[in-house]
PDB file of C-alpha atoms in Angstrom:
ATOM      1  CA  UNK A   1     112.453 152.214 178.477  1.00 90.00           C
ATOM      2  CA  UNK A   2     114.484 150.212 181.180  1.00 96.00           C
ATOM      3  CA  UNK A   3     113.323 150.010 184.608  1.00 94.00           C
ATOM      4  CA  UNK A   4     115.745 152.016 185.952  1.00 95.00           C
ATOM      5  CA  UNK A   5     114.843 154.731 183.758  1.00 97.00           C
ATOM      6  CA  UNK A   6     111.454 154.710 184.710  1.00 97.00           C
ATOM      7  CA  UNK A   7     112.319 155.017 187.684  1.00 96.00           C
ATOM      8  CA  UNK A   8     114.804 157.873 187.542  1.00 97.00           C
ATOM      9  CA  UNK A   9     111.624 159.828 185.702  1.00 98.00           C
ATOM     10  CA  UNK A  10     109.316 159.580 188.275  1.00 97.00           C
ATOM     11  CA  UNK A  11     112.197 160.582 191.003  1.00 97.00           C
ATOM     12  CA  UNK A  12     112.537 163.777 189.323  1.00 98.00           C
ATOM     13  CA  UNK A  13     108.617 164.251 188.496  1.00 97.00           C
ATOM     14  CA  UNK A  14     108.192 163.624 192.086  1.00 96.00           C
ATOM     15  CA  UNK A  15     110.576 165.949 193.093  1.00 97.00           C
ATOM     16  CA  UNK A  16     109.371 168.842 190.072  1.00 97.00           C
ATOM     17  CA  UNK A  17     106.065 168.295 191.964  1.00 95.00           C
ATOM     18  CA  UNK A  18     107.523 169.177 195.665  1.00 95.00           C
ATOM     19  CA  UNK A  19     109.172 171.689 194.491  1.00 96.00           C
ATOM     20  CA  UNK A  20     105.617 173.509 193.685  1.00 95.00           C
ATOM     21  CA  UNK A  21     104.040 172.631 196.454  1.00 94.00           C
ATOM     22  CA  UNK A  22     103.900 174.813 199.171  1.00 94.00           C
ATOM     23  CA  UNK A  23     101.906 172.256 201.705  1.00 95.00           C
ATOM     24  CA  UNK A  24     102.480 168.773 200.671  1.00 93.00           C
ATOM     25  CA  UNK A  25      99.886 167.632 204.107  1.00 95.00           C
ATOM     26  CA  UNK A  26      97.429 169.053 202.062  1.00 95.00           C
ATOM     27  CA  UNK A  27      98.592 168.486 198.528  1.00 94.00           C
ATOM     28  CA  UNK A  28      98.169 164.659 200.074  1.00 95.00           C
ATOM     29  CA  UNK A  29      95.496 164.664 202.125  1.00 96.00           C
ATOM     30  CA  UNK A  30      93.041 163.176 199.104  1.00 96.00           C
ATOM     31  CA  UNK A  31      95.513 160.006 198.884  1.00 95.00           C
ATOM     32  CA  UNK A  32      95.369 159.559 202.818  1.00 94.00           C
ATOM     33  CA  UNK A  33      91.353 160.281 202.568  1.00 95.00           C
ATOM     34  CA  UNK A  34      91.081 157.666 199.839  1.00 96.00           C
ATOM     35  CA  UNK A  35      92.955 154.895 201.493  1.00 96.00           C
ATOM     36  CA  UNK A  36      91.282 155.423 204.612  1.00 95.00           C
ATOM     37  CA  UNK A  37      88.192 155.007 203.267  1.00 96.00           C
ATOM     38  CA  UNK A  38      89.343 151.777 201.253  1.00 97.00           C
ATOM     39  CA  UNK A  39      89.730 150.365 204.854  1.00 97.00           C
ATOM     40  CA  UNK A  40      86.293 151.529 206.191  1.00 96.00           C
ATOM     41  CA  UNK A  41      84.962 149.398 203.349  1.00 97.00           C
ATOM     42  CA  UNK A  42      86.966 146.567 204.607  1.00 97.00           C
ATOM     43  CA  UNK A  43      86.176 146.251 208.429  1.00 97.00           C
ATOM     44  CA  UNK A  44      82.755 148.022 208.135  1.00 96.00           C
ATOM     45  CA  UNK A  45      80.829 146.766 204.749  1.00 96.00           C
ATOM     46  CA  UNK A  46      77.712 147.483 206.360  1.00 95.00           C
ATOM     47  CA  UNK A  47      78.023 150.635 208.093  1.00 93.00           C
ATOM     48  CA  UNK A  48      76.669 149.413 211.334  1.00 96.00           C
ATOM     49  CA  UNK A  49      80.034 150.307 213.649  1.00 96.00           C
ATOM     50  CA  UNK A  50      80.282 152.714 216.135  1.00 96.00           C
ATOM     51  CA  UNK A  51      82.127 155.549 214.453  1.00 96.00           C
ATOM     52  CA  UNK A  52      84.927 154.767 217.393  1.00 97.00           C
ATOM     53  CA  UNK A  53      85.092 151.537 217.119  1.00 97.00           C
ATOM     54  CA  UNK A  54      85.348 151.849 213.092  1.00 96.00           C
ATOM     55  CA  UNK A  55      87.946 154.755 213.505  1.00 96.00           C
ATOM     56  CA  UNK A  56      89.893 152.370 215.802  1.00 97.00           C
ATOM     57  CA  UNK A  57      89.382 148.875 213.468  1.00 97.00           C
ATOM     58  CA  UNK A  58      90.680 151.487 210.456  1.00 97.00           C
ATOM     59  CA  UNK A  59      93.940 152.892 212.617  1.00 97.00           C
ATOM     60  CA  UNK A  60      94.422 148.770 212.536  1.00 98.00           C
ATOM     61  CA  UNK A  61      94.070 148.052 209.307  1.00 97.00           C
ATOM     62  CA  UNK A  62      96.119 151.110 208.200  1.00 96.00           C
ATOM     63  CA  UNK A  63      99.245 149.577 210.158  1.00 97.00           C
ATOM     64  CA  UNK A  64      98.747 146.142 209.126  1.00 98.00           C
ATOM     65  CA  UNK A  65      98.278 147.682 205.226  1.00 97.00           C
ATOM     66  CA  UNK A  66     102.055 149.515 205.917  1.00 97.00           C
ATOM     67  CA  UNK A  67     103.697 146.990 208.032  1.00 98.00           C
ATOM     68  CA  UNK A  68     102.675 144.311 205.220  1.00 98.00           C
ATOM     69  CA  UNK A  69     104.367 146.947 202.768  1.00 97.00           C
ATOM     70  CA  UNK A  70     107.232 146.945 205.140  1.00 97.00           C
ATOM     71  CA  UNK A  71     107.878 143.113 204.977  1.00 98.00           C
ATOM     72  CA  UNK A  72     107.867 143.016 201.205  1.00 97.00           C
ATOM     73  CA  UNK A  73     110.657 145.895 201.034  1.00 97.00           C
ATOM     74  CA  UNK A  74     112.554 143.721 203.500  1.00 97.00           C
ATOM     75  CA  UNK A  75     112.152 140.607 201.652  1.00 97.00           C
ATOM     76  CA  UNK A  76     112.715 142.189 198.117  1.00 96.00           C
ATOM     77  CA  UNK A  77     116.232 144.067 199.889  1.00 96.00           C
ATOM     78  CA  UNK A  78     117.484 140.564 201.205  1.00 96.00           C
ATOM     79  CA  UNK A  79     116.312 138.869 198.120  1.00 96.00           C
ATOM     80  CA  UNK A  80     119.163 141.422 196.215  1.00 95.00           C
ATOM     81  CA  UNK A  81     121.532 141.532 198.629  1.00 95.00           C
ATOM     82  CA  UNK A  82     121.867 137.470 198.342  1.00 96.00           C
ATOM     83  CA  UNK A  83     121.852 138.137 194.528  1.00 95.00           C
ATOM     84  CA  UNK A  84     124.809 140.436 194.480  1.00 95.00           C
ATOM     85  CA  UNK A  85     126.481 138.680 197.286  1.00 95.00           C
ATOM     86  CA  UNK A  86     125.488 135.497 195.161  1.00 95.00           C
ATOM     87  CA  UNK A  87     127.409 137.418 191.933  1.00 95.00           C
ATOM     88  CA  UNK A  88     130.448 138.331 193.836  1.00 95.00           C
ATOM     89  CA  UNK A  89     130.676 135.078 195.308  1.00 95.00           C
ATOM     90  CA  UNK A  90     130.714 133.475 191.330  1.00 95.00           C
ATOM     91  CA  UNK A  91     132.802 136.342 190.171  1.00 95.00           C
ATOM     92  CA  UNK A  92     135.639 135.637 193.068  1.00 95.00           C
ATOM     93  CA  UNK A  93     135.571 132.032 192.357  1.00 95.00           C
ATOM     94  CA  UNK A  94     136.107 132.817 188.363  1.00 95.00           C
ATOM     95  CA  UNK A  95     138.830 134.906 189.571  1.00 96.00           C
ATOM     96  CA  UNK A  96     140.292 132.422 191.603  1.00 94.00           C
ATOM     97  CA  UNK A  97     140.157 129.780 189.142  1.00 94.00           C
ATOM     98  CA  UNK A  98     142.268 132.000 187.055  1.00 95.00           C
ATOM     99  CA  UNK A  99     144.803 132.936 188.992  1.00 95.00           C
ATOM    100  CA  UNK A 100     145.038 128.968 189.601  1.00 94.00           C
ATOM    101  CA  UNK A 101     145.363 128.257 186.283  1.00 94.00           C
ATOM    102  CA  UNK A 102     147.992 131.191 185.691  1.00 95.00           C
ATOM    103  CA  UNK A 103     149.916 129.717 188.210  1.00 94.00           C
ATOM    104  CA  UNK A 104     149.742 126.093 186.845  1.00 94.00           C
ATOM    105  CA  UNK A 105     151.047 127.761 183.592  1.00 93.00           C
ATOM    106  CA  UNK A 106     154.072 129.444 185.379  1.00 94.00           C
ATOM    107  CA  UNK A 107     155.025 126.691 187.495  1.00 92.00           C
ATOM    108  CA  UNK A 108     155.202 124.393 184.695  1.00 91.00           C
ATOM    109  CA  UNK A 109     157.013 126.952 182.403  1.00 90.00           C
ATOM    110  CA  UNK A 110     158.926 126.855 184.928  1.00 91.00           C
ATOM    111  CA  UNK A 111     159.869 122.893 185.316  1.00 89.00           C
ATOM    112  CA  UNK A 112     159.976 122.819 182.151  1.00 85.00           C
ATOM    113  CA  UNK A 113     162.877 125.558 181.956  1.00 82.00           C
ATOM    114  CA  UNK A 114     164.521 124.005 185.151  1.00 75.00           C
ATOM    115  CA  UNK A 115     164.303 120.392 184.143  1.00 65.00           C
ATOM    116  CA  UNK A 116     167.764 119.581 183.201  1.00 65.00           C
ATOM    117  CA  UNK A 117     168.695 118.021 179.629  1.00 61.00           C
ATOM    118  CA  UNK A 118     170.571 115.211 178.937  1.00 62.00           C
ATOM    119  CA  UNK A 119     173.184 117.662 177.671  1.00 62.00           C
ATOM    120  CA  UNK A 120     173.190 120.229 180.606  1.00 57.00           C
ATOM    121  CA  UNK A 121     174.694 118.199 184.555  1.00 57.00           C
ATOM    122  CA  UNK A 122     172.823 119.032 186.967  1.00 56.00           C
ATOM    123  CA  UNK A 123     174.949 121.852 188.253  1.00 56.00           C
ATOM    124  CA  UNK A 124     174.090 121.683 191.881  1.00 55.00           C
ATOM    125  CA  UNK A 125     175.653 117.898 191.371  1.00 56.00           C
ATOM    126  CA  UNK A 126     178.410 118.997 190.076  1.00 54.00           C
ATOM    127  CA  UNK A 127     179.298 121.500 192.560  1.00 55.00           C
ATOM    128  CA  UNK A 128     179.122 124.552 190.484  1.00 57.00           C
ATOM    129  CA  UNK A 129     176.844 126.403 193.436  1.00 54.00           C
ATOM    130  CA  UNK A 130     179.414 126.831 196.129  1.00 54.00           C
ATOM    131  CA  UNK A 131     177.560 129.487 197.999  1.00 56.00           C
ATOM    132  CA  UNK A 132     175.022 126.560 198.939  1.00 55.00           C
ATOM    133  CA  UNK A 133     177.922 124.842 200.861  1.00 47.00           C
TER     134      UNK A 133
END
């Protein structure tokens, strides 16, 4: 399975699952619970904190935990908007190179069919053009 599929499964599991659920505060309060207590671990091992000062050195932790979160998704957006920019950039120049060599074939099709011959005068020479006079 490709990552994008995985991902478009979970999308729609996640969304079969809100569908169901009538209160989804509740239906994730255990997550919330969980990660809270993950930081209590963190900036009180011991136990020994004022519950206040705890619930206050938790409310920290929780925002640096999201705002680190945050700074990844940034980075990880730029990083694939410079990719596809990066892409487009190579595809243009591909392009470019060949309309340039397109061009190089036409123009010297072209010489080539306007070159005169040692059999054809050069009309212009000759004065067969009189409209340029």
């Amino acid at each position: 399975m490709t990552r994008t599929d995985a991902s478009m499964r979970a999308s729609i599991a996640a969304s079969e699952r809100w569908a169901h659920t009538a209160d989804r505060a509740a239906a994730t309060a255990p997550a919330r619970a969980g990660l809270d207590a993950r930081f209590e671990a963190e900036v009180d091992p011991d136990g020994t904190l004022d519950p206040a000062e705890r619930a206050r050195r938790v409310t920290a932790k929780r925002r640096a935990h999201f705002t680190r979160l945050a700074l990844k998704s940034a980075r990880s957006r730029r990083q694939a908007a410079a990719a596809r920019q990066a892409t487009q950039e190579r595809q243009t120049e591909a392009q470019a190179g060949r309309t340039a060599a397109e061009l190089r074939a036409l123009a010297d099709e072209l010489d080539g069919a306007a070159a005169p011959t040692a059999d054809t005068p050069d009309q212009c020479s000759a004065g067969q053009h009189s409209d340029l006079r």
